[in-house]
């Protein structure tokens, strides 16, 4: 195409490069015109893209976490990189500089949290970095690559851009106040000297977090979660606003943008959460939308005039306007067909195969609901219909047909009717993007509760998240007892016949845990090292001390838990101490294990340890002995309670050894120490809550233990009235009793208990 008619030509798929095992988070063109990509798999790839078949030149595995930003290293910026190279920023807080051969020549440390944006000032001497720690930093590459200035005062995540006039633009993601994100803005900074920068102007014209900044011929652009791209003069003033096309029920979060290499004709692109890249003309007219199978995190313009996009599915896609570089017709049609099938699946609701797997409507009486208001989807004459359980009529009441949704998708390999993007502020990390998976017919409160537990969010968000699900997934009467379905045009919908307004289903109960926002990890580590020194040769080896130190640093950084790791070696050191150290020195080990059980990667590492399954009964047998220190009793019970936050650990502590755990808790609820009694009651409570999961997630022989759990809870309730009892233990015990009654629903199982009447009376009179 010529310069004169290029604006009339649409981009077409050139090539798909399956580059990463996780999301492609950043891409850039190096000084050698190769394509560099960074992924959520912590890898960096360098591709030669001269031909139509991209060749991976090298792979870099130096990063410990997500590679969230990449920029090219200009030729001449460093003497030992004569042909330039590239620079990466990672969630591991480090900035790494590589030469064009992929060898790391510098590592810059100073940021306290992940580095999410990189840029250079025009002279190529000064590197600018932006981080989730709320700062931008300026590094002098000619002066030992030292940080010479820090631009503070930003609201969490910071994107940066060196402007052609020598000034710096920064954008921020905002901060959370009263359950709202506020304070996001674009700032312009001016230098009186390389190490002295002053805030010149501020622009608060976006209505959502600012996600990226990019150079344009007239100045620069900013993109935002508000779905807009603002083209700005170099001063920062808005010249025009472009609104990214919205598809689905949620706002289009615009993760990035770039100016195209189209000569004198100005064109731009933006990439979005909604699985699309939009191409724009200079006047803001939409020229084309390039559909992708998943969210698009990043995009960049190639020197040839082509463009590259980085997708959440781990693929880089190259797009071209040049017929000579376009993918073969068959490849392009296959890609388009795949996109269309994905869209059709989102629109069409359950497939015929999925409907066939649903329980038959004619057999509905064989599967009664557990409580009034329960919702279930049935196959009625090859159509998926939603029905709600009515206790009064002891039957399922048909509510309506289940139709499709445009926002279906997958999370962690699991398919959902609705995948809803949300962002939460994490201390020190700013706004973190997450996804809620929701299926038609589910209780939004149950989904919200599971989402909070999975990501260890503040339980106070429960109502807000449930309401967000209801609004954006088009939840109608079946779940919360509303008379009419949601009017959301893009959501799954029911077409209900007239039916009585059902009773709202109760919100689910959550597991109770023992944890703090800031754990005293250093104090616990100090006690462990003190005991190790006392044990001499039986204490920790130097290698084990290093592993312990690394683990405690990970556990102390609670704001990094969602992205930090816990190794099998670290867990092995703890389990070895728990099994081999004297009984009077084990309690701080269990205290550390208590925190590990709450850490996502920690609980997974524990569950995979063959030693863990044998360590649990060992410690349970020790804590009921008359000689066991109270501190070990307390920490063991608290550790056991925290294990219930992980389904994998629950299968060990409540699946493989339920009798031992129940009997231990039932014994220690007699303790003269209030904290021990409370921890014992909490263990029983968590076992009771887990019963509902056991029915579907654990083996059938585990169900034989339900009667033991029930007896333990009834005993706990009776014991709670004794002289050494207290209100907290009583409340937890009664909640446990209520959970058992709700979870089992087995009248034959509980009919023989003489305490049944008292339990029901207590359960009815005590608020949940």
XYZ file of C-alpha atoms in Angstrom:
768
model
C 0.000 0.000 0.000
C 1.144 3.559 -0.614
C 1.143 6.406 1.868
C -1.829 7.898 0.032
C -4.176 4.962 0.424
C -2.948 3.244 3.535
C -5.756 4.669 5.627
C -8.213 2.747 3.448
C -6.556 -0.651 3.995
C -7.531 -2.907 6.885
C -5.083 -4.881 8.978
C -5.107 -8.633 8.419
C -3.579 -11.426 10.491
C 0.038 -11.977 9.542
C 1.116 -14.574 12.093
C 0.357 -16.048 15.501
C 3.367 -16.608 17.763
C 2.628 -18.817 20.765
C 5.241 -17.173 22.906
C 4.380 -17.738 26.566
C 2.721 -20.209 28.904
C 0.755 -17.353 30.463
C -0.401 -13.856 29.528
C 1.833 -11.688 27.340
C 2.174 -8.629 29.578
C 4.613 -6.463 27.592
C 6.096 -6.191 24.100
C 8.546 -3.812 22.430
C 10.804 -3.546 19.397
C 14.515 -3.743 20.173
C 17.202 -1.621 18.538
C 17.947 -4.553 16.207
C 14.276 -4.506 15.082
C 13.578 -7.797 16.862
C 10.432 -8.228 18.938
C 10.849 -8.613 22.700
C 8.041 -9.999 24.860
C 7.602 -10.409 28.602
C 5.074 -12.745 30.150
C 3.221 -13.643 33.303
C 5.281 -16.852 33.146
C 8.322 -14.738 34.200
C 10.002 -15.333 30.833
C 11.351 -12.934 28.200
C 11.496 -13.979 24.543
C 13.313 -12.336 21.647
C 11.926 -13.017 18.162
C 13.280 -12.239 14.720
C 10.269 -11.082 12.696
C 11.922 -10.269 9.385
C 10.155 -13.121 7.631
C 6.583 -14.386 7.830
C 7.727 -17.147 10.163
C 8.976 -15.544 13.364
C 12.011 -17.255 14.854
C 12.746 -17.205 18.564
C 16.328 -16.059 18.937
C 16.634 -16.489 22.667
C 14.735 -16.888 25.917
C 15.641 -15.184 29.186
C 14.687 -16.760 32.516
C 16.289 -14.323 34.974
C 13.026 -12.929 36.332
C 11.353 -14.212 39.476
C 7.853 -12.896 38.688
C 5.723 -11.382 35.920
C 7.593 -9.294 33.358
C 5.276 -6.287 33.258
C 7.217 -3.748 31.199
C 9.774 -3.688 28.381
C 11.431 -0.913 26.417
C 14.314 -0.856 23.958
C 17.789 0.229 25.087
C 18.953 2.988 22.691
C 22.249 2.556 20.896
C 24.899 4.507 22.790
C 23.064 4.481 26.130
C 25.716 2.132 27.564
C 29.277 1.642 26.351
C 29.097 -2.108 26.851
C 25.939 -2.301 24.692
C 27.161 -0.833 21.377
C 24.194 -2.245 19.451
C 21.677 -1.370 22.138
C 19.387 -3.983 23.656
C 16.325 -3.913 25.875
C 15.249 -3.146 29.433
C 12.707 -5.083 31.507
C 10.685 -4.321 34.611
C 9.189 -7.072 36.747
C 6.861 -7.655 39.645
C 9.967 -8.871 41.501
C 10.796 -5.094 41.827
C 13.995 -5.282 39.728
C 14.899 -3.487 36.499
C 17.226 -5.499 34.244
C 19.221 -4.192 31.294
C 20.209 -6.582 28.484
C 22.442 -6.159 25.469
C 21.156 -7.093 22.019
C 22.454 -10.659 22.474
C 20.232 -11.132 25.529
C 22.937 -11.017 28.212
C 22.082 -9.073 31.352
C 24.562 -6.241 31.953
C 22.842 -4.312 34.765
C 20.287 -4.912 37.496
C 18.773 -1.799 39.066
C 17.236 -2.118 42.519
C 15.342 0.491 44.497
C 11.634 0.111 43.843
C 9.670 -1.443 46.685
C 7.043 -3.062 44.468
C 6.608 -4.234 40.892
C 7.963 -2.147 38.006
C 5.163 -1.628 35.484
C 6.439 1.076 33.097
C 9.740 2.110 31.485
C 10.808 4.968 29.219
C 13.842 7.065 28.274
C 14.411 10.798 28.110
C 15.438 12.026 24.630
C 19.195 11.985 25.297
C 19.017 8.221 26.121
C 21.144 8.827 29.204
C 18.309 8.777 31.698
C 15.986 5.813 32.193
C 12.589 6.430 33.813
C 10.719 3.700 35.691
C 7.236 3.576 37.208
C 6.135 1.193 39.929
C 3.239 0.020 42.069
C 5.082 1.642 44.992
C 3.640 5.024 43.948
C 6.905 6.445 42.614
C 8.725 7.129 39.371
C 12.507 6.929 39.434
C 15.172 8.422 37.168
C 18.371 6.397 36.633
C 21.606 7.839 35.211
C 23.028 5.087 33.020
C 26.337 6.939 32.574
C 26.865 7.273 36.336
C 26.973 3.643 37.489
C 23.255 3.449 36.632
C 22.397 5.134 39.925
C 18.938 6.369 40.833
C 19.371 10.138 40.905
C 15.770 11.234 41.528
C 12.467 9.886 42.811
C 9.132 11.417 41.800
C 6.829 10.742 44.730
C 3.208 11.440 45.607
C 1.508 9.207 43.051
C -1.593 7.166 43.729
C -0.290 3.576 43.589
C 0.612 2.267 40.098
C 2.667 4.688 37.976
C 3.107 4.699 34.189
C 5.877 6.927 32.797
C 6.890 8.606 29.554
C 9.888 10.707 28.561
C 8.678 13.614 26.412
C 10.506 15.119 23.451
C 10.861 18.461 25.270
C 12.815 16.840 28.122
C 9.899 16.783 30.546
C 8.345 13.643 32.063
C 4.700 12.588 32.020
C 3.362 10.187 34.643
C -0.036 8.593 35.150
C -1.472 6.960 38.278
C -4.030 4.237 38.921
C -5.662 5.972 41.889
C -6.328 5.034 45.484
C -9.342 3.582 47.211
C -11.497 5.760 49.455
C -14.951 4.745 50.722
C -15.062 1.779 48.328
C -14.315 4.032 45.341
C -11.149 4.513 43.324
C -10.148 8.174 43.265
C -7.122 10.366 42.609
C -6.032 8.939 39.241
C -4.402 11.629 37.124
C -1.727 12.605 34.612
C 1.185 14.731 35.854
C 3.839 16.691 33.984
C 7.271 17.096 35.656
C 10.008 19.602 34.811
C 13.688 19.398 35.764
C 15.821 22.214 37.116
C 18.675 19.675 37.036
C 18.833 15.940 36.233
C 18.366 15.118 39.929
C 15.829 17.834 40.789
C 12.312 17.552 39.357
C 9.284 19.711 40.076
C 5.616 18.983 39.465
C 4.505 21.366 36.740
C 0.845 20.517 36.022
C -1.797 17.914 36.865
C -4.673 16.681 34.684
C -7.600 14.902 36.317
C -9.624 14.425 33.159
C -9.903 10.630 33.113
C -12.752 9.025 35.069
C -10.839 5.837 35.818
C -7.288 4.603 36.554
C -4.654 5.696 34.035
C -3.096 2.556 32.537
C -0.533 3.689 29.962
C 1.197 6.607 28.237
C 2.617 6.563 24.687
C 4.289 9.040 22.322
C 2.261 10.552 19.463
C 3.327 12.978 16.717
C 1.626 15.899 18.508
C 2.587 14.964 22.054
C 1.383 11.813 23.792
C -1.675 9.694 24.563
C -3.063 8.266 27.815
C -5.345 5.238 28.192
C -7.634 4.441 31.082
C -10.051 2.030 32.703
C -12.761 4.532 31.778
C -12.620 3.117 28.246
C -11.046 6.184 26.665
C -7.873 7.212 24.892
C -6.935 10.878 25.306
C -4.690 12.427 22.666
C -2.697 15.187 24.349
C -0.451 18.060 23.429
C 3.080 17.802 24.781
C 1.940 20.114 27.598
C -0.565 17.459 28.692
C -3.697 19.259 27.592
C -6.319 17.045 25.945
C -6.657 17.560 22.200
C -9.289 14.891 21.576
C -10.942 11.929 23.269
C -11.447 8.538 21.635
C -13.823 6.016 23.195
C -12.855 2.383 22.713
C -15.835 0.311 21.493
C -17.457 -1.571 24.346
C -18.506 -5.185 24.092
C -19.861 -7.268 26.936
C -21.312 -6.004 30.178
C -18.255 -4.434 31.756
C -16.405 -1.252 30.918
C -13.565 -1.623 28.449
C -10.355 -1.288 30.444
C -7.841 0.148 27.962
C -4.520 -1.442 28.907
C -2.357 0.217 26.270
C -2.104 2.239 23.093
C 0.364 3.348 20.450
C 0.772 5.583 17.412
C 1.173 3.642 14.179
C 4.106 3.951 11.821
C 2.045 5.359 8.953
C 4.215 8.219 7.757
C 2.456 11.559 7.504
C -0.952 10.067 8.219
C -1.638 9.906 11.937
C -3.301 6.733 13.159
C -3.477 5.070 16.547
C -4.467 1.827 18.212
C -5.748 0.797 21.630
C -5.896 -2.630 23.272
C -8.515 -3.649 25.764
C -9.798 -6.009 28.410
C -12.724 -6.776 26.094
C -10.587 -8.941 23.748
C -10.149 -6.323 21.041
C -7.694 -3.912 19.451
C -9.187 -0.828 17.829
C -7.509 1.190 15.068
C -8.272 4.936 14.881
C -7.743 7.781 12.471
C -6.404 11.137 13.618
C -9.903 12.583 14.012
C -10.925 9.772 16.352
C -12.932 7.815 13.802
C -12.840 4.091 14.342
C -11.293 2.379 11.320
C -11.212 -1.244 12.386
C -11.590 -3.605 15.351
C -9.272 -6.619 15.535
C -10.930 -9.362 17.557
C -8.857 -11.587 19.842
C -9.771 -14.742 21.760
C -8.858 -13.160 25.115
C -7.958 -9.845 26.755
C -5.180 -7.882 25.046
C -2.598 -6.576 27.510
C -0.210 -4.747 25.193
C 0.417 -3.595 21.652
C 3.195 -1.915 19.694
C 3.847 -0.549 16.206
C 6.493 -2.282 14.100
C 8.947 -0.402 11.852
C 7.404 -2.040 8.769
C 4.017 -0.439 9.476
C 2.678 -3.718 10.864
C 1.489 -4.001 14.458
C 1.965 -6.577 17.244
C -0.480 -7.457 20.021
C 0.103 -9.413 23.229
C -2.823 -11.459 24.480
C -3.896 -13.067 27.735
C -3.800 -16.478 26.021
C 0.009 -16.293 25.799
C 0.105 -15.511 22.075
C 1.621 -12.600 20.166
C -0.219 -11.775 16.966
C 1.285 -9.816 14.102
C -1.062 -7.865 11.813
C -0.246 -6.322 8.461
C -1.716 -4.222 5.658
C 0.743 -5.582 3.118
C -0.736 -8.452 1.055
C 2.741 -9.938 0.680
C 2.991 -10.498 4.420
C -0.562 -11.647 5.133
C -1.096 -15.148 6.478
C -2.407 -17.741 4.001
C -6.129 -17.506 3.352
C -6.766 -20.790 5.160
C -4.951 -19.629 8.285
C -6.877 -16.373 8.344
C -10.215 -18.110 7.868
C -9.423 -20.593 10.628
C -8.627 -17.716 12.995
C -11.805 -15.817 12.077
C -13.868 -18.978 12.425
C -12.419 -19.579 15.893
C -13.326 -16.050 16.962
C -16.849 -16.407 15.582
C -17.331 -19.738 17.351
C -16.227 -18.156 20.614
C -18.703 -15.316 20.132
C -21.492 -17.710 19.181
C -20.858 -19.802 22.252
C -21.100 -16.712 24.425
C -24.365 -15.691 22.785
C -25.979 -19.074 22.537
C -26.124 -20.351 26.095
C -25.624 -24.058 26.866
C -24.749 -26.265 23.914
C -26.848 -29.307 23.049
C -24.137 -31.483 24.550
C -24.145 -29.470 27.772
C -27.949 -29.567 27.995
C -27.896 -33.343 27.517
C -25.716 -33.700 30.611
C -28.186 -31.831 32.837
C -30.518 -33.786 35.152
C -33.875 -34.545 33.555
C -36.853 -32.450 34.650
C -38.952 -35.618 34.929
C -36.503 -36.947 37.554
C -36.417 -33.755 39.607
C -38.068 -35.327 42.672
C -35.084 -37.612 43.149
C -32.886 -34.577 43.884
C -34.688 -32.296 46.367
C -33.223 -28.926 47.305
C -31.260 -28.517 50.511
C -33.006 -25.325 51.523
C -35.788 -23.036 50.391
C -34.698 -20.890 47.444
C -32.024 -23.264 46.093
C -31.613 -23.013 42.322
C -30.885 -25.847 39.902
C -30.765 -26.135 36.111
C -32.588 -29.061 34.455
C -33.004 -30.554 30.993
C -36.650 -30.186 30.002
C -37.383 -31.386 26.490
C -33.752 -30.645 25.435
C -33.975 -27.081 26.779
C -32.047 -25.816 29.803
C -34.477 -24.412 32.365
C -33.830 -22.966 35.815
C -35.949 -24.095 38.761
C -36.130 -23.061 42.399
C -36.811 -25.303 45.381
C -39.954 -24.555 47.376
C -39.954 -26.023 50.880
C -43.660 -25.365 51.236
C -44.618 -27.420 48.190
C -41.635 -29.798 48.479
C -41.050 -29.415 44.768
C -38.986 -27.545 42.201
C -40.739 -24.498 40.720
C -39.850 -23.757 37.107
C -38.556 -20.212 36.775
C -37.562 -19.924 33.135
C -35.318 -20.840 30.266
C -31.573 -20.326 30.551
C -30.205 -18.344 27.618
C -26.679 -17.342 26.750
C -24.354 -14.481 27.605
C -21.767 -12.475 25.682
C -19.301 -12.392 28.548
C -18.634 -16.090 29.077
C -15.076 -17.329 29.260
C -12.527 -19.320 31.208
C -10.529 -18.698 34.383
C -7.726 -21.095 35.306
C -9.053 -23.609 32.796
C -12.633 -23.555 34.131
C -15.473 -22.378 31.885
C -17.998 -19.832 33.211
C -21.175 -18.302 31.853
C -19.864 -14.889 32.930
C -16.290 -13.693 33.447
C -16.415 -10.281 35.104
C -13.324 -8.070 35.438
C -12.795 -6.331 38.766
C -9.978 -4.372 40.317
C -9.046 -4.158 43.987
C -6.510 -2.098 45.797
C -3.831 -4.260 47.414
C -1.554 -2.555 49.966
C 1.626 -1.488 48.230
C 0.514 -2.915 44.885
C -2.213 -0.464 43.990
C -5.054 -1.646 41.790
C -4.814 -5.348 40.984
C -6.952 -6.778 38.172
C -8.877 -9.962 38.972
C -11.698 -11.921 37.352
C -14.876 -13.314 38.870
C -16.274 -16.488 37.322
C -20.043 -16.872 37.673
C -22.455 -19.463 36.287
C -26.151 -18.920 35.687
C -28.266 -20.150 38.577
C -25.569 -19.773 41.232
C -26.055 -17.684 44.339
C -24.044 -14.457 43.847
C -23.244 -14.455 47.565
C -21.702 -17.927 47.310
C -19.641 -16.845 44.306
C -18.594 -13.631 46.088
C -17.599 -15.578 49.191
C -15.502 -18.036 47.174
C -13.866 -15.170 45.272
C -12.948 -13.381 48.513
C -11.498 -16.564 50.003
C -9.491 -17.377 46.867
C -7.864 -13.936 46.674
C -7.757 -13.290 50.457
C -9.716 -10.068 50.198
C -11.427 -8.185 52.996
C -14.732 -9.979 53.822
C -16.328 -6.529 54.040
C -16.411 -6.604 50.221
C -18.952 -9.474 50.218
C -22.085 -7.372 49.734
C -20.404 -5.107 47.179
C -19.084 -8.019 45.101
C -22.396 -9.884 45.228
C -24.228 -6.770 44.056
C -21.677 -6.300 41.256
C -22.302 -9.880 40.103
C -26.068 -9.386 40.206
C -25.838 -6.185 38.177
C -23.372 -7.343 35.548
C -24.416 -10.972 35.132
C -28.105 -10.202 34.879
C -29.043 -12.314 37.897
C -32.786 -12.663 38.166
C -35.301 -14.070 40.610
C -33.966 -17.614 40.931
C -31.073 -16.626 43.152
C -32.159 -13.742 45.314
C -35.915 -13.907 45.125
C -36.486 -10.974 42.812
C -39.788 -10.907 40.979
C -38.328 -9.993 37.582
C -35.087 -10.771 35.757
C -32.361 -8.193 35.326
C -32.691 -5.923 32.346
C -29.000 -6.153 31.527
C -28.987 -6.557 27.733
C -25.681 -8.384 27.617
C -26.257 -10.810 30.456
C -27.677 -14.302 30.716
C -31.422 -14.023 31.114
C -34.443 -16.026 32.152
C -37.934 -15.688 30.691
C -39.961 -16.590 33.774
C -43.572 -17.678 33.881
C -45.699 -16.293 36.725
C -44.455 -17.743 39.993
C -44.661 -16.919 43.682
C -41.860 -14.739 44.996
C -39.436 -17.147 46.680
C -37.687 -16.664 49.982
C -34.168 -15.242 49.611
C -31.441 -17.831 50.033
C -29.190 -17.186 53.040
C -25.712 -15.864 52.452
C -23.039 -18.529 52.935
C -20.901 -18.773 56.042
C -17.163 -18.386 55.650
C -14.380 -20.360 57.270
C -12.924 -18.755 60.367
C -9.172 -18.240 60.370
C -6.423 -16.911 62.580
C -4.398 -14.252 60.805
C -3.377 -10.618 60.960
C -2.839 -7.924 58.365
C 0.765 -7.678 59.568
C 2.033 -10.930 61.036
C 4.924 -10.862 63.589
C 7.002 -13.033 61.269
C 10.372 -11.626 62.360
C 9.641 -12.387 66.016
C 8.601 -15.944 65.198
C 11.748 -16.435 63.093
C 13.910 -15.088 65.927
C 12.369 -17.617 68.325
C 12.977 -20.459 65.856
C 16.631 -19.466 65.437
C 16.994 -19.191 69.219
C 15.640 -22.724 69.679
C 17.825 -23.972 66.826
C 20.945 -22.629 68.525
C 19.888 -24.313 71.787
C 19.531 -27.637 69.968
C 23.084 -27.460 68.606
C 23.720 -30.166 66.012
C 20.021 -31.088 66.094
C 19.081 -27.578 65.047
C 18.932 -26.043 61.587
C 21.745 -26.357 59.085
C 23.007 -23.225 57.366
C 21.084 -24.129 54.195
C 17.905 -24.626 56.229
C 18.388 -21.234 57.886
C 18.685 -19.612 54.459
C 15.453 -21.329 53.368
C 13.715 -20.203 56.571
C 14.884 -16.628 56.107
C 13.633 -16.539 52.516
C 10.278 -17.995 53.556
C 9.731 -15.498 56.362
C 10.531 -12.615 54.013
C 7.852 -13.928 51.648
C 5.300 -14.317 54.443
C 6.025 -10.853 55.838
C 5.284 -9.210 52.470
C 1.531 -9.863 52.631
C 0.817 -7.414 49.801
C 2.856 -9.683 47.469
C 1.120 -12.915 48.427
C -0.932 -13.092 45.222
C 2.252 -13.263 43.163
C 4.923 -14.673 45.527
C 5.962 -18.320 45.791
C 6.697 -20.823 48.544
C 8.999 -23.710 47.658
C 8.835 -27.382 48.603
C 12.247 -26.967 50.269
C 10.959 -24.191 52.541
C 7.909 -26.209 53.549
C 10.110 -29.264 54.064
C 12.262 -27.400 56.589
C 9.169 -26.519 58.648
C 7.734 -30.029 58.534
C 11.081 -31.499 59.555
C 11.190 -29.213 62.597
C 7.572 -30.053 63.441
C 8.342 -33.774 63.389
C 11.805 -33.844 65.006
C 12.114 -30.979 67.468
C 11.295 -31.499 71.168
C 7.699 -30.848 72.163
C 8.566 -27.692 74.103
C 10.192 -26.081 71.049
C 7.673 -26.844 68.294
C 5.058 -24.145 68.902
C 6.755 -21.404 66.786
C 6.990 -23.913 63.917
C 3.210 -24.386 64.027
C 2.813 -20.611 64.231
C 4.740 -20.213 60.960
C 2.764 -23.078 59.399
C -0.409 -21.245 60.430
C 0.647 -18.338 58.186
C 1.874 -20.623 55.383
C -1.592 -22.233 55.251
C -3.097 -18.817 54.429
C -0.587 -18.114 51.651
C -1.947 -19.334 48.253
C 1.334 -20.870 47.118
C 2.163 -21.971 50.656
C -1.000 -24.018 51.038
C -0.357 -25.625 47.648
C 3.227 -26.523 48.597
C 2.004 -28.012 51.875
C -0.655 -30.091 50.157
C 1.902 -31.573 47.758
C 4.213 -32.668 50.576
C 4.020 -36.378 51.385
C 5.400 -35.547 54.838
C 2.483 -33.215 55.641
C -0.116 -36.003 55.770
C 1.953 -37.852 58.386
C 2.903 -34.724 60.336
C -0.725 -33.755 60.995
C -1.708 -36.846 63.054
C 1.662 -36.752 64.833
C 1.026 -33.250 66.131
C -2.609 -33.986 66.942
C -1.581 -36.942 69.102
C 0.966 -34.808 70.946
C -1.305 -31.886 71.782
C -3.835 -33.955 73.751
C -1.182 -35.301 76.101
C -1.098 -33.948 79.637
C 2.492 -32.755 79.197
C 1.866 -30.718 76.036
C 2.610 -26.993 76.449
C -0.441 -24.777 76.094
C 1.301 -22.756 73.357
C 1.652 -25.858 71.162
C -2.006 -26.777 71.708
C -3.069 -23.300 70.672
C -0.846 -23.061 67.596
C -1.773 -26.553 66.385
C -5.490 -25.761 66.554
C -5.006 -22.407 64.848
C -2.935 -24.030 62.111
C -5.618 -26.680 61.608
C -8.302 -23.977 61.392
C -6.376 -22.066 58.721
C -5.968 -25.213 56.615
C -9.671 -24.991 55.751
C -9.054 -21.944 53.527
C -7.467 -24.343 51.011
C -9.525 -27.146 49.496
C -6.319 -29.151 49.050
C -5.397 -28.884 52.728
C -8.989 -29.487 53.788
C -8.850 -32.889 52.117
C -5.911 -33.761 54.373
C -6.987 -32.339 57.722
C -10.710 -33.113 57.356
C -10.563 -35.860 54.767
C -7.727 -38.194 55.647
C -7.641 -37.544 59.392
C -11.104 -36.216 60.367
C -11.618 -38.435 63.399
C -8.287 -37.452 64.938
C -8.961 -33.758 64.343
C -12.502 -33.922 65.727
C -11.426 -35.797 68.839
C -8.511 -33.443 69.427
C -10.757 -30.392 69.213
C -13.420 -32.058 71.331
C -10.828 -32.740 74.023
C -9.191 -29.312 74.000
C -12.498 -27.463 74.194
C -12.332 -28.479 77.887
C -9.119 -26.464 78.327
C -8.868 -23.968 81.161
C -7.386 -21.468 78.681
C -9.916 -19.361 76.799
C -7.797 -19.029 73.631
C -7.416 -22.792 73.375
C -11.157 -23.336 73.901
C -11.946 -20.775 71.222
C -9.466 -22.338 68.759
C -10.946 -25.798 69.401
C -14.477 -24.521 68.771
C -13.219 -22.845 65.569
C -11.815 -26.143 64.296
C -15.193 -27.804 64.877
C -16.952 -24.922 63.188
C -14.727 -25.166 60.104
C -15.260 -28.920 59.900
C -19.007 -28.328 60.023
C -18.822 -25.741 57.230
C -16.658 -28.138 55.193
C -19.359 -30.809 55.299
C -21.121 -29.198 52.367
C -17.924 -29.406 50.349
C -17.316 -32.962 51.506
C -20.521 -34.161 49.911
C -19.267 -33.165 46.482
C -15.505 -32.899 46.795
C -14.324 -35.721 49.058
C -14.578 -39.483 48.838
C -17.719 -41.235 50.064
C -16.023 -42.873 53.051
C -15.490 -39.396 54.514
C -19.255 -39.050 54.864
C -19.138 -41.748 57.522
C -17.461 -39.197 59.754
C -20.437 -36.820 59.690
C -21.926 -38.455 62.789
C -18.636 -38.000 64.667
C -18.565 -34.351 63.689
C -22.168 -33.911 64.748
C -21.530 -35.506 68.143
C -18.472 -33.334 68.614
C -20.456 -30.195 67.878
C -23.314 -31.150 70.187
C -20.808 -31.897 72.932
C -19.114 -28.577 72.289
C -22.450 -26.819 72.619
C -23.155 -28.530 75.895
C -19.651 -27.872 77.181
C -19.994 -24.226 76.242
C -22.443 -23.847 79.104
C -19.954 -25.074 81.705
C -18.212 -22.876 84.257
C -15.019 -22.409 82.251
C -16.879 -21.393 79.105
C -17.155 -17.984 77.499
C -19.441 -16.192 75.071
C -17.076 -16.394 72.102
C -16.700 -20.179 72.359
C -20.438 -20.572 72.832
C -21.208 -18.464 69.738
C -18.769 -20.388 67.533
C -20.043 -23.750 68.813
C -23.654 -22.855 68.069
C -22.722 -21.617 64.590
C -21.003 -24.963 64.083
C -24.143 -26.789 65.174
C -26.237 -24.757 62.734
C -23.813 -25.532 59.928
C -23.992 -29.260 60.648
C -27.778 -29.217 60.609
C -27.788 -27.328 57.305
C -25.021 -29.378 55.699
C -26.235 -32.867 56.539
C -29.975 -32.476 56.124
C -30.034 -36.097 57.322
C -32.819 -36.567 59.847
C -31.945 -40.229 60.447
C -28.409 -39.226 61.354
C -29.389 -36.675 63.981
C -32.685 -38.115 65.231
C -31.049 -40.101 68.048
C -29.329 -37.141 69.695
C -30.839 -36.107 73.019
C -29.450 -32.633 72.438
C -31.265 -32.120 69.139
C -34.067 -30.073 70.663
C -31.657 -27.892 72.605
C -29.515 -27.426 69.526
C -32.420 -26.314 67.371
C -33.598 -23.918 70.056
C -30.095 -22.470 70.437
C -29.605 -22.261 66.678
C -32.895 -20.432 66.197
C -32.205 -17.954 68.973
C -28.606 -17.164 68.043
C -27.905 -14.856 65.085
C -25.479 -16.120 62.452
